[in-house]
CSV table of N, CA and C in Angstrom, one decimal:
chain,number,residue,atom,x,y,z
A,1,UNK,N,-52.3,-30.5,-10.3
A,1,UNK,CA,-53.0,-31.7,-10.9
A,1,UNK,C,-52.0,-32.8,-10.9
A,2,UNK,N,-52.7,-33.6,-10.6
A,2,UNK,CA,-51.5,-35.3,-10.5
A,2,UNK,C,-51.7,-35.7,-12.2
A,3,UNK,N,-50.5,-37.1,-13.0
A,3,UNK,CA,-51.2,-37.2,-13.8
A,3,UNK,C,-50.6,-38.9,-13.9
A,4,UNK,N,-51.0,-39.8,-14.5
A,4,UNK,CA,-50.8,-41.0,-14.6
A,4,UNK,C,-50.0,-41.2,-16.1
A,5,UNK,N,-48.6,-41.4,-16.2
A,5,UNK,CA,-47.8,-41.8,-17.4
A,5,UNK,C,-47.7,-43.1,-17.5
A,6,UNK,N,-48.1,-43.7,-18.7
A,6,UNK,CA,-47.7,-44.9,-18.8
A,6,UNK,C,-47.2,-45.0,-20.4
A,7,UNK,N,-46.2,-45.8,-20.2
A,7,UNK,CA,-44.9,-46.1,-21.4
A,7,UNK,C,-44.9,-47.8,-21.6
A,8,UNK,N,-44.9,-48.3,-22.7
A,8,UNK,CA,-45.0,-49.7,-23.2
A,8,UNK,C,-44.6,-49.8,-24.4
A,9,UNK,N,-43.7,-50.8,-24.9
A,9,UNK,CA,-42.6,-50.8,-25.9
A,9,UNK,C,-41.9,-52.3,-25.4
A,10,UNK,N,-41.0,-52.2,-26.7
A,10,UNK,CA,-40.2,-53.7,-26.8
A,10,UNK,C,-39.0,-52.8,-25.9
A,11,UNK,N,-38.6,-53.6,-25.5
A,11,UNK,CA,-37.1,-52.9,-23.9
A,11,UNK,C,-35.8,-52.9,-24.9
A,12,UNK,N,-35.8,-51.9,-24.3
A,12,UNK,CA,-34.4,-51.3,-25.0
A,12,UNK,C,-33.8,-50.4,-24.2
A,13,UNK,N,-32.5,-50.3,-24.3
A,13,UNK,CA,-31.8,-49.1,-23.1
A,13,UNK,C,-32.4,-47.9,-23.2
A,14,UNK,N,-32.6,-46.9,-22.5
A,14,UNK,CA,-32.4,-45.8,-22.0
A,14,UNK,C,-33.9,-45.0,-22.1
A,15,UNK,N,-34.9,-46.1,-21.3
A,15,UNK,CA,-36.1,-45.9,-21.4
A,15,UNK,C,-36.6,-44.8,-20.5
A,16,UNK,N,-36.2,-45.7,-19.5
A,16,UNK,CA,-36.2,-44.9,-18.0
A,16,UNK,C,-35.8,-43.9,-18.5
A,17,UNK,N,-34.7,-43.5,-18.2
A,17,UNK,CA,-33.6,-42.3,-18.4
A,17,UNK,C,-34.4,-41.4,-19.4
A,18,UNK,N,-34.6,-41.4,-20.6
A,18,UNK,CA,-35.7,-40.4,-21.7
A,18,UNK,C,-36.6,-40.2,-21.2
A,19,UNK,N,-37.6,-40.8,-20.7
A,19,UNK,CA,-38.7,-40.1,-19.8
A,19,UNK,C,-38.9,-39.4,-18.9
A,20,UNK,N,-37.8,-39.8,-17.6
A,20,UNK,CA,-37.1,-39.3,-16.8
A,20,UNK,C,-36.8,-37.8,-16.5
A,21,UNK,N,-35.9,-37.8,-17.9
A,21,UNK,CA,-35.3,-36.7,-18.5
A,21,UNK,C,-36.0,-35.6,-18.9
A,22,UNK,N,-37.2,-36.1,-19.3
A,22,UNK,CA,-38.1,-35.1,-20.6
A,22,UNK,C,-39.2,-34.6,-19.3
A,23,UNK,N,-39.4,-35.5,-18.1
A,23,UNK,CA,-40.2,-34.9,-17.2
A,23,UNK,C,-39.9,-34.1,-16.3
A,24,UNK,N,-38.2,-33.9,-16.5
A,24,UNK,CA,-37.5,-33.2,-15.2
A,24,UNK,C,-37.4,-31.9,-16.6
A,25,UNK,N,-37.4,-31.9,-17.9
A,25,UNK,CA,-37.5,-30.5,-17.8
A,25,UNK,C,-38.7,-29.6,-18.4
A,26,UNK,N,-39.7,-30.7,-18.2
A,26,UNK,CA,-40.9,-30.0,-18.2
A,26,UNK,C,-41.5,-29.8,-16.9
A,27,UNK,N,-40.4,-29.6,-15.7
A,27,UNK,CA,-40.7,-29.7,-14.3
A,27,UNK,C,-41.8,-30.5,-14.1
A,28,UNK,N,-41.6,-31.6,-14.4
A,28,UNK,CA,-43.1,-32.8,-13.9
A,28,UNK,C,-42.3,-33.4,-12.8
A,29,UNK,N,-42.7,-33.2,-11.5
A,29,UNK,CA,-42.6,-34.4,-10.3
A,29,UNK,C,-42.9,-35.9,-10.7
A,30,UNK,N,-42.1,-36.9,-10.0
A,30,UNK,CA,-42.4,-38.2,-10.4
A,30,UNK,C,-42.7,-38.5,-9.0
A,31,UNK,N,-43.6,-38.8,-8.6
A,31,UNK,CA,-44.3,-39.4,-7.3
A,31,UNK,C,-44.4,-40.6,-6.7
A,32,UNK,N,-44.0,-41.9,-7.6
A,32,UNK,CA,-44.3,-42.7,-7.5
A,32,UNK,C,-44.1,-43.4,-9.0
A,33,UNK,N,-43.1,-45.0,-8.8
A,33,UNK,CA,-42.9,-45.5,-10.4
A,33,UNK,C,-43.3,-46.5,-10.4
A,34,UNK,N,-43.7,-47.5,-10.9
A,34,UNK,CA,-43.3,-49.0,-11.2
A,34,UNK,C,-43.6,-49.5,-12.0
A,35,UNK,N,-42.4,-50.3,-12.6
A,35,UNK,CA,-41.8,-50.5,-14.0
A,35,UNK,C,-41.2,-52.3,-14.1
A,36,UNK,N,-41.9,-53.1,-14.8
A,36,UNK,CA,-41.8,-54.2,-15.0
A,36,UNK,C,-41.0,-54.6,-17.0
A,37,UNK,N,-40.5,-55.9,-16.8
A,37,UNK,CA,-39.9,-56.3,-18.3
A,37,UNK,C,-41.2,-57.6,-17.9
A,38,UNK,N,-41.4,-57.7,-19.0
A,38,UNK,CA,-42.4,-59.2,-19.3
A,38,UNK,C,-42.3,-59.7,-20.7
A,39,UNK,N,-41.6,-60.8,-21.0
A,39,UNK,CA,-41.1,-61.5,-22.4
A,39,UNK,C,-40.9,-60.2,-22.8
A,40,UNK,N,-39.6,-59.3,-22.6
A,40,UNK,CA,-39.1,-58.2,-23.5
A,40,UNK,C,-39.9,-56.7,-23.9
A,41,UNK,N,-40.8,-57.1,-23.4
A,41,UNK,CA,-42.0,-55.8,-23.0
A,41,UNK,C,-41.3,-55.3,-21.9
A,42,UNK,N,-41.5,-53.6,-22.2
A,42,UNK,CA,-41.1,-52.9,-20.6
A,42,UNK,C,-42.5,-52.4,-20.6
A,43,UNK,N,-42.7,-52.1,-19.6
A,43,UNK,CA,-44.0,-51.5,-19.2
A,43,UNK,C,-43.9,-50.4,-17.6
A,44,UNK,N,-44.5,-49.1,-17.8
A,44,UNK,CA,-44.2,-48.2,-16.6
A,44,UNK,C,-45.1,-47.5,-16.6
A,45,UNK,N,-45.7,-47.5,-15.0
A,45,UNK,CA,-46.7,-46.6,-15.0
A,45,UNK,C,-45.9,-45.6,-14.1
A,46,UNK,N,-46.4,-44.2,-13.8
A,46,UNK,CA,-45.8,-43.5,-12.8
A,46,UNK,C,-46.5,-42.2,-12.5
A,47,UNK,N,-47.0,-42.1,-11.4
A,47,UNK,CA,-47.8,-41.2,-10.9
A,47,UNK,C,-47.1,-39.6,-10.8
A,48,UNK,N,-47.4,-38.8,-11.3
A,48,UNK,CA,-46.3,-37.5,-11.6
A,48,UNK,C,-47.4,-36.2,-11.2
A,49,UNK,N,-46.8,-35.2,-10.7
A,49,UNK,CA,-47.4,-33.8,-10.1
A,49,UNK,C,-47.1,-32.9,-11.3
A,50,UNK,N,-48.4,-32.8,-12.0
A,50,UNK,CA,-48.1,-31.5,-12.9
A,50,UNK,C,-48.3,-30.0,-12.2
A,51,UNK,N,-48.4,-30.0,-11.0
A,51,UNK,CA,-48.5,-28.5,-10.7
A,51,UNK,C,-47.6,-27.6,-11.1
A,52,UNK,N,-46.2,-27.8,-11.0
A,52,UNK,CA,-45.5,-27.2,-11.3
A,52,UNK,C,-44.6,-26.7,-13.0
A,53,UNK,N,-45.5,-27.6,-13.6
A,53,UNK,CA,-44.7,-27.7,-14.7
A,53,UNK,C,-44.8,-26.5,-15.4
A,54,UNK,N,-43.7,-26.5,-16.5
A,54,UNK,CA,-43.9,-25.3,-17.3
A,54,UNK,C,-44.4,-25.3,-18.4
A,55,UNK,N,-45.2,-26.6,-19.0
A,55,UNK,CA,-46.1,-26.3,-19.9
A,55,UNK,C,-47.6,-26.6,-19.4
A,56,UNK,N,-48.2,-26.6,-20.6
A,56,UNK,CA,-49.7,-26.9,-20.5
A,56,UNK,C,-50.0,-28.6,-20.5
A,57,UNK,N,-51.1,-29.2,-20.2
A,57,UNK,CA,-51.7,-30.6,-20.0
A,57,UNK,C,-51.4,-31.1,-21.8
A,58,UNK,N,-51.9,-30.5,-22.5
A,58,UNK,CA,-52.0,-30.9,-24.3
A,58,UNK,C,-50.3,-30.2,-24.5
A,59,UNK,N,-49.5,-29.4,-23.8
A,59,UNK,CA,-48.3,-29.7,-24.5
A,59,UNK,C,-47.5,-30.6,-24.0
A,60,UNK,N,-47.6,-30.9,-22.8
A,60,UNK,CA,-46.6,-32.0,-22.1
A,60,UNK,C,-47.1,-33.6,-22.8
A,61,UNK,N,-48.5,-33.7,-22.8
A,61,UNK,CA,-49.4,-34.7,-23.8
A,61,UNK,C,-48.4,-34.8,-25.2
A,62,UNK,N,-48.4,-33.7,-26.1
A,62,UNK,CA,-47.4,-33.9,-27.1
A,62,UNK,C,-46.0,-34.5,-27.3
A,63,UNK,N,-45.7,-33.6,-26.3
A,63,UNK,CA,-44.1,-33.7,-26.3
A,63,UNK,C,-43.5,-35.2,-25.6
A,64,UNK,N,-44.3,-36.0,-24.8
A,64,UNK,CA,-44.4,-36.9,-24.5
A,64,UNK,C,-44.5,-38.2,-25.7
A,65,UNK,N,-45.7,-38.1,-26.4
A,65,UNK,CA,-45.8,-38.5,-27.3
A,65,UNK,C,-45.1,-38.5,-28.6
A,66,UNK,N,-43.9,-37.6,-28.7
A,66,UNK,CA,-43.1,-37.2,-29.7
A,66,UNK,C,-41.6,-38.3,-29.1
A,67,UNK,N,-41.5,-38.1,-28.0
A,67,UNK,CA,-40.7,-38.6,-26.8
A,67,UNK,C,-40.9,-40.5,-27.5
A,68,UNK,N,-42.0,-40.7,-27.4
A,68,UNK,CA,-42.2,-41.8,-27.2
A,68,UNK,C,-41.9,-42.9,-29.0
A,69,UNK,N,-42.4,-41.9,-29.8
A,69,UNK,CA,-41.7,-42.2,-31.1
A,69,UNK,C,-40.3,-42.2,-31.3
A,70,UNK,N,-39.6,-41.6,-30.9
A,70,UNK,CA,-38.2,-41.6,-30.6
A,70,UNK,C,-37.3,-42.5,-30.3
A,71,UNK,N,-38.2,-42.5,-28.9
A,71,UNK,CA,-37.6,-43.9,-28.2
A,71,UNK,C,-38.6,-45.5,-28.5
A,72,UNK,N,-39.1,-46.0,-29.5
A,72,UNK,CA,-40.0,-46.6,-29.4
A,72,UNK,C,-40.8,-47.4,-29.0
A,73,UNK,N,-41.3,-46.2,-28.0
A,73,UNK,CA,-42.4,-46.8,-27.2
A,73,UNK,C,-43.8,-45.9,-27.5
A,74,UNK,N,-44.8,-46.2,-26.6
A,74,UNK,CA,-45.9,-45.4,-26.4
A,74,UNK,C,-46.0,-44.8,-25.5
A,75,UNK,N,-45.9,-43.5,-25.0
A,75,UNK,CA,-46.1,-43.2,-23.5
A,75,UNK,C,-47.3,-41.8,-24.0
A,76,UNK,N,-48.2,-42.7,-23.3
A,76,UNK,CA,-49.3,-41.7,-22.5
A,76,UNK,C,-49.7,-41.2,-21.5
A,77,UNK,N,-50.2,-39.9,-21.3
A,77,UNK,CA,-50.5,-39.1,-20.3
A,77,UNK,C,-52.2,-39.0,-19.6
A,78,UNK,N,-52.4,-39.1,-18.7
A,78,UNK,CA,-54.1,-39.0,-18.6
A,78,UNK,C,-53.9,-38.3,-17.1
A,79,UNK,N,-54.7,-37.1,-17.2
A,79,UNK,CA,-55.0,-36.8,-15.6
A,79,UNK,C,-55.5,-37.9,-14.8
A,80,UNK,N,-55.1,-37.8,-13.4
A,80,UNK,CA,-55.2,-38.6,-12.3
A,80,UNK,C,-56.5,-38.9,-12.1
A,81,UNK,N,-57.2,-37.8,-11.9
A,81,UNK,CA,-58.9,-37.6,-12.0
A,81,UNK,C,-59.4,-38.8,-12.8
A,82,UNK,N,-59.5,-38.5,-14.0
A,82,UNK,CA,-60.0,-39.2,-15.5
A,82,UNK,C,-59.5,-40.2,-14.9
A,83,UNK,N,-58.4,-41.2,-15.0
A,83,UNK,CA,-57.7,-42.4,-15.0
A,83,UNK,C,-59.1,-42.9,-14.1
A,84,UNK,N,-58.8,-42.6,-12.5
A,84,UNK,CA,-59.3,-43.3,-11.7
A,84,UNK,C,-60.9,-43.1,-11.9
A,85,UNK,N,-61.5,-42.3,-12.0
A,85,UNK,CA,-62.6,-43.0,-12.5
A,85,UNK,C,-63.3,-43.5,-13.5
A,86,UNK,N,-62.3,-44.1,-14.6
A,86,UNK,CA,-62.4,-45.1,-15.9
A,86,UNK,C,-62.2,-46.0,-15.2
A,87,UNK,N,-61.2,-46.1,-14.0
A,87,UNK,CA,-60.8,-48.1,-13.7
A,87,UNK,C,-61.6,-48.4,-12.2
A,88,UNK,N,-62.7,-47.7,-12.2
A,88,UNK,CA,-63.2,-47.8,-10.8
A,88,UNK,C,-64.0,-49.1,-11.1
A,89,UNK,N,-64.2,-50.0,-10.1
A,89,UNK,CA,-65.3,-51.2,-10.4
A,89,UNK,C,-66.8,-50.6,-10.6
């Protein structure tokens, strides 16, 4: 299963790097990133391969979201599936 992460917060160091981090050891593949600053907003979306991972969809969902309290940002998870057919025209 592919999944769409996206992270949004006021920019602050070591954004990248904590997500990064937290996806390499929940073996999530990162497939694809792109990551913009706009008036001090960071913003990242990044397409990631859960096939391999060692947890489940609702605990990587958590632990992501614990992640993102920490670092303070938002980062949410949505299967690839779901995503693309919410933003279809």
């Amino acid at each position: 299963m592919r999944g769409i992460v996206t992270v949004i917060g006021k920019d602050k160091v070591g954004i990248i790097a904590g997500v990064s981090q937290k996806l390499a050891e929940l073996e999530v593949n990162i497939l694809d990133v792109s990551q913009t600053i706009m008036d001090d907003y960071f913003t990242m979306m990044m397409l990631t391969d859960l096939t391999s991972a060692n947890k489940e969809f609702d605990d990587i969902r958590e632990e992501l979201h614990q992640l993102g309290k920490t670092l303070g940002v938002k980062i949410s998870v949505q299967n690839q599936e779901i995503f693309d057919t919410m933003h279809k025209l």
